[in-house]
């Protein structure tokens, strides 16, 4: 047979080297504007959404959970008998770098999107604006395995997207003043944290041999790699909520209401909430379910 040659090129997208605080492109869509039209000729309510950091308008508050990886290594060892019936030669060992058109492991998501935002500002135009802080992927990251055979990620999606803080501002002739401040505190009982161990096996070392003893070859026996992963879940609940309503007449004057919540230890439903206001008054609400009655 005649010799032949193949020339090919591989193009790989490289990171620009920007640091963690720089803006980068990711896939997906996010809401830029919503219009609520009453449909009776009234003035529509227009909301514009901004996803910058709280104190830096030029840097996004979004973060991704995993970066894609398109390549992996695999090895091939070839053994041939000398003269068709002689001793088995050492053969050749070749190392390969394999590229794929899709990432080797699924990209983790938050509420269906590849990017989660820690801070979102909603602008109501002449009516003011509100700010929202959420539990983001930076605060509750996943645990991906980025090596062969690329086991599924251990996801903590149930911790993300929770509203932590919300502030509402009104617009007036002198600027803006706060109207309402809402703070949420979350908790977990620890005992409800449950994991299920998983295992993924893949072969990335291959042996082609004409030798009769190939099945006992150490290279063949060690040709598979494995990765373990966890499926984790936990009861994440709203522990307390603090709401402050500010006066539109007197600066810094407000009414405060603090509500704490209790949950059943077995089925995790809310069974009681206790609310105390700034005047020292309190309200207790009990919740009953079918299992509470005979």
Coordinates of C-alpha atoms in Angstrom, one line a residue:
X1 CA 0.0 0.0 0.0
X2 CA 1.1 3.6 -0.7
X3 CA 1.6 6.1 2.1
X4 CA -1.0 8.8 2.5
X5 CA -1.2 12.0 4.6
X6 CA -4.0 14.0 6.1
X7 CA -3.8 17.6 7.2
X8 CA -6.4 19.1 9.5
X9 CA -6.7 22.0 11.8
X10 CA -8.4 22.3 15.2
X11 CA -9.7 25.6 16.4
X12 CA -10.3 26.0 20.1
X13 CA -12.0 29.0 21.8
X14 CA -9.7 30.3 24.5
X15 CA -10.6 32.5 27.5
X16 CA -9.5 36.1 27.1
X17 CA -7.8 35.9 30.4
X18 CA -10.2 38.3 32.0
X19 CA -10.6 38.1 35.8
X20 CA -13.6 36.9 37.8
X21 CA -15.1 40.4 37.9
X22 CA -15.2 40.9 34.2
X23 CA -18.3 40.5 31.9
X24 CA -18.3 37.4 29.8
X25 CA -20.8 36.0 27.3
X26 CA -23.0 33.0 28.0
X27 CA -26.0 31.5 26.4
X28 CA -29.7 32.0 27.1
X29 CA -32.2 34.8 27.4
X30 CA -33.2 37.2 30.2
X31 CA -36.1 39.7 30.5
X32 CA -35.2 43.2 29.5
X33 CA -38.6 44.9 29.7
X34 CA -42.2 44.0 30.5
X35 CA -45.3 46.1 29.7
X36 CA -48.5 45.7 31.7
X37 CA -51.3 47.3 29.6
X38 CA -54.7 47.6 31.3
X39 CA -56.4 47.5 27.9
X40 CA -58.9 50.3 28.7
X41 CA -56.9 53.2 27.4
X42 CA -55.1 53.6 30.7
X43 CA -51.4 54.2 31.2
X44 CA -49.4 51.0 30.8
X45 CA -46.9 50.0 33.5
X46 CA -43.4 49.6 32.0
X47 CA -40.7 47.8 33.9
X48 CA -37.1 47.7 32.8
X49 CA -34.8 45.1 34.3
X50 CA -31.1 45.6 34.9
X51 CA -28.7 42.8 36.0
X52 CA -25.6 44.8 37.1
X53 CA -23.9 44.6 40.5
X54 CA -25.3 46.6 43.3
X55 CA -22.4 49.1 43.5
X56 CA -21.0 48.7 40.0
X57 CA -23.3 49.5 37.0
X58 CA -20.7 48.2 34.5
X59 CA -20.3 44.7 35.8
X60 CA -22.9 42.0 35.7
X61 CA -24.2 40.3 38.9
X62 CA -24.6 37.0 37.0
X63 CA -22.4 34.0 37.4
X64 CA -22.3 30.6 35.7
X65 CA -22.0 27.2 37.4
X66 CA -19.8 25.2 35.0
X67 CA -17.7 26.0 32.0
X68 CA -18.0 23.7 29.0
X69 CA -15.2 21.2 28.2
X70 CA -15.0 19.8 24.7
X71 CA -11.9 17.5 24.9
X72 CA -10.6 14.5 26.7
X73 CA -7.6 12.1 26.5
X74 CA -7.6 8.5 25.5
X75 CA -4.9 5.9 24.9
X76 CA -4.4 3.0 22.4
X77 CA -1.9 0.1 22.7
X78 CA -1.3 -2.2 19.8
X79 CA 0.4 -5.6 20.0
X80 CA 1.3 -7.9 17.1
X81 CA 2.7 -11.4 16.9
X82 CA 6.1 -11.5 15.2
X83 CA 5.9 -13.7 12.1
X84 CA 2.3 -14.7 12.8
X85 CA 3.2 -17.2 15.5
X86 CA 6.2 -15.8 17.3
X87 CA 6.4 -13.9 20.5
X88 CA 4.2 -10.9 21.1
X89 CA 6.0 -7.7 20.4
X90 CA 5.7 -4.7 22.7
X91 CA 3.9 -2.9 19.9
X92 CA 3.1 0.8 20.0
X93 CA 1.3 3.1 22.5
X94 CA -0.5 6.2 21.2
X95 CA -2.0 9.0 23.1
X96 CA -4.9 10.9 21.6
X97 CA -6.7 14.1 22.3
X98 CA -10.4 13.8 21.3
X99 CA -12.5 16.8 20.6
X100 CA -16.3 16.9 20.5
X101 CA -18.9 19.3 19.1
X102 CA -20.8 19.4 22.4
X103 CA -19.5 19.6 26.0
X104 CA -18.6 16.4 27.7
X105 CA -20.9 17.0 30.6
X106 CA -24.2 18.9 30.8
X107 CA -24.0 22.6 31.8
X108 CA -25.7 23.1 35.1
X109 CA -28.6 25.5 35.2
X110 CA -30.4 27.7 37.7
X111 CA -34.2 27.9 37.2
X112 CA -33.6 26.7 33.6
X113 CA -30.9 29.2 32.7
X114 CA -27.2 28.9 32.5
X115 CA -26.6 32.1 34.4
X116 CA -27.9 33.1 37.9
X117 CA -28.0 36.7 39.1
X118 CA -27.3 37.9 42.7
X119 CA -28.7 41.4 42.1
X120 CA -31.6 42.6 39.9
X121 CA -32.9 46.2 39.6
X122 CA -36.4 46.8 38.3
X123 CA -37.0 50.3 37.1
X124 CA -40.6 51.7 37.1
X125 CA -39.7 55.0 35.4
X126 CA -41.4 57.9 37.1
X127 CA -42.8 55.6 39.7
X128 CA -39.4 54.6 41.2
X129 CA -37.6 51.4 41.3
X130 CA -36.9 48.3 43.4
X131 CA -33.8 46.2 44.0
X132 CA -33.7 42.4 44.6
X133 CA -30.9 40.2 46.0
X134 CA -31.0 36.5 45.4
X135 CA -29.1 33.4 46.4
X136 CA -26.8 33.0 43.4
X137 CA -24.6 30.2 41.9
X138 CA -21.6 32.0 43.4
X139 CA -23.1 31.4 46.9
X140 CA -24.4 27.9 46.3
X141 CA -22.2 26.4 43.5
X142 CA -22.5 22.9 42.1
X143 CA -19.7 20.3 42.3
X144 CA -18.9 19.3 38.7
X145 CA -16.4 16.5 37.8
X146 CA -14.4 17.8 34.9
X147 CA -12.4 14.7 34.3
X148 CA -13.1 11.5 32.3
X149 CA -15.7 9.9 32.3
X150 CA -17.5 13.1 33.3
X151 CA -20.0 12.1 35.9
X152 CA -23.2 14.2 36.4
X153 CA -22.7 17.2 38.6
X154 CA -23.8 17.3 42.2
X155 CA -26.3 20.1 42.0
X156 CA -27.6 22.5 44.7
X157 CA -30.3 24.1 42.6
X158 CA -32.7 24.0 45.5
X159 CA -30.6 26.5 47.4
X160 CA -30.5 29.1 44.5
X161 CA -32.9 31.7 43.4
X162 CA -34.2 32.5 46.9
X163 CA -35.1 36.1 47.5
X164 CA -32.9 37.4 50.3
X165 CA -33.5 41.2 50.3
X166 CA -35.9 43.6 48.5
X167 CA -36.0 47.4 48.7
X168 CA -38.7 49.6 47.0
X169 CA -38.1 53.2 46.3
X170 CA -40.4 56.0 45.3
X171 CA -39.5 58.9 43.1
X172 CA -40.1 62.5 44.2
X173 CA -38.8 66.0 43.3
X174 CA -35.6 65.6 45.4
X175 CA -34.7 62.1 44.1
X176 CA -35.7 58.8 45.6
X177 CA -36.6 57.6 49.1
X178 CA -37.2 54.1 50.4
X179 CA -40.8 52.9 50.9
X180 CA -40.4 49.3 51.9
X181 CA -37.6 46.9 52.9
X182 CA -38.1 43.2 53.0
X183 CA -35.5 40.7 54.4
X184 CA -35.8 36.9 54.3
X185 CA -33.7 34.5 56.3
X186 CA -33.6 30.8 55.3
X187 CA -32.6 27.7 57.2
X188 CA -32.3 24.0 57.1
X189 CA -32.7 21.4 59.8
X190 CA -29.6 19.4 58.8
X191 CA -31.4 16.1 59.4
X192 CA -33.2 16.4 56.1
X193 CA -30.0 16.6 54.0
X194 CA -29.9 13.4 52.0
X195 CA -27.5 12.1 49.4
X196 CA -27.6 9.1 47.0
X197 CA -24.3 7.9 45.7
X198 CA -23.9 7.4 42.0
X199 CA -21.1 5.9 39.9
X200 CA -20.2 6.4 36.2
X201 CA -17.7 4.2 34.4
X202 CA -16.0 4.8 31.1
X203 CA -13.2 3.3 29.1
X204 CA -10.5 5.6 27.8
X205 CA -7.6 3.1 27.4
X206 CA -7.9 0.5 24.6
X207 CA -5.8 -2.6 23.7
X208 CA -5.6 -4.2 20.3
X209 CA -3.7 -7.5 20.6
X210 CA -3.1 -10.7 18.7
X211 CA -1.6 -12.3 21.8
X212 CA -3.4 -15.2 23.5
X213 CA -2.8 -13.7 26.9
X214 CA -4.4 -10.3 26.1
X215 CA -7.3 -10.8 28.5
X216 CA -4.9 -10.9 31.5
X217 CA -2.9 -7.9 30.3
X218 CA -2.7 -5.3 33.1
X219 CA -3.2 -2.6 30.6
X220 CA -6.5 -4.0 29.6
X221 CA -7.7 -4.6 33.2
X222 CA -6.9 -1.0 34.1
X223 CA -8.4 0.5 31.0
X224 CA -11.6 1.8 32.6
X225 CA -11.9 4.8 34.9
X226 CA -14.8 5.7 37.2
X227 CA -16.1 8.8 38.9
X228 CA -18.5 9.0 41.8
X229 CA -21.2 11.7 42.2
X230 CA -24.0 12.5 44.6
X231 CA -27.6 13.4 44.1
X232 CA -28.2 15.7 47.1
X233 CA -31.4 17.3 48.5
X234 CA -32.4 19.2 51.6
X235 CA -35.4 20.9 53.2
X236 CA -34.7 24.6 52.7
X237 CA -37.3 26.7 54.3
X238 CA -38.1 30.4 55.0
X239 CA -37.1 30.9 58.7
X240 CA -38.0 34.5 59.3
X241 CA -39.2 37.6 57.4
X242 CA -38.7 41.2 58.4
X243 CA -40.7 43.9 56.7
X244 CA -40.2 47.6 57.2
X245 CA -42.7 50.2 55.9
X246 CA -41.3 53.8 55.8
X247 CA -43.2 57.0 56.3
X248 CA -43.8 59.2 53.3
X249 CA -43.9 62.3 55.7
X250 CA -41.2 61.8 58.4
X251 CA -37.7 60.7 57.3
X252 CA -36.4 57.5 58.9
X253 CA -39.8 56.8 60.6
X254 CA -41.0 53.3 60.0
X255 CA -43.2 50.4 61.1
X256 CA -41.5 47.0 61.4
X257 CA -43.1 43.6 61.3
X258 CA -41.1 40.4 62.1
X259 CA -42.6 37.0 61.2
X260 CA -41.0 33.7 62.2
X261 CA -42.1 30.3 60.8
X262 CA -42.2 26.8 62.3
X263 CA -42.5 23.6 60.3
X264 CA -43.4 20.0 61.0
X265 CA -40.4 17.8 61.5
X266 CA -41.8 14.9 59.5
X267 CA -43.6 16.3 56.5
X268 CA -42.0 19.8 56.5
X269 CA -45.3 21.7 56.1
X270 CA -45.6 25.1 57.8
X271 CA -47.5 24.6 61.1
X272 CA -47.2 28.0 62.8
X273 CA -46.2 31.6 62.1
X274 CA -45.6 34.3 64.7
X275 CA -45.7 38.0 63.8
X276 CA -44.5 40.8 66.0
X277 CA -44.8 44.5 65.1
X278 CA -42.9 47.6 66.3
X279 CA -45.6 48.4 68.9
X280 CA -45.0 45.1 70.7
X281 CA -48.2 43.4 69.4
X282 CA -48.0 39.8 68.2
X283 CA -50.2 37.4 66.2
X284 CA -49.9 33.6 66.0
X285 CA -51.3 31.7 63.1
X286 CA -51.7 27.9 63.3
X287 CA -51.9 25.7 60.2
X288 CA -53.8 22.4 60.2
X289 CA -53.6 19.5 57.8
X290 CA -55.5 16.3 57.2
X291 CA -53.2 14.3 59.4
X292 CA -54.0 16.5 62.4
X293 CA -57.6 15.1 62.6
X294 CA -58.8 11.7 63.4

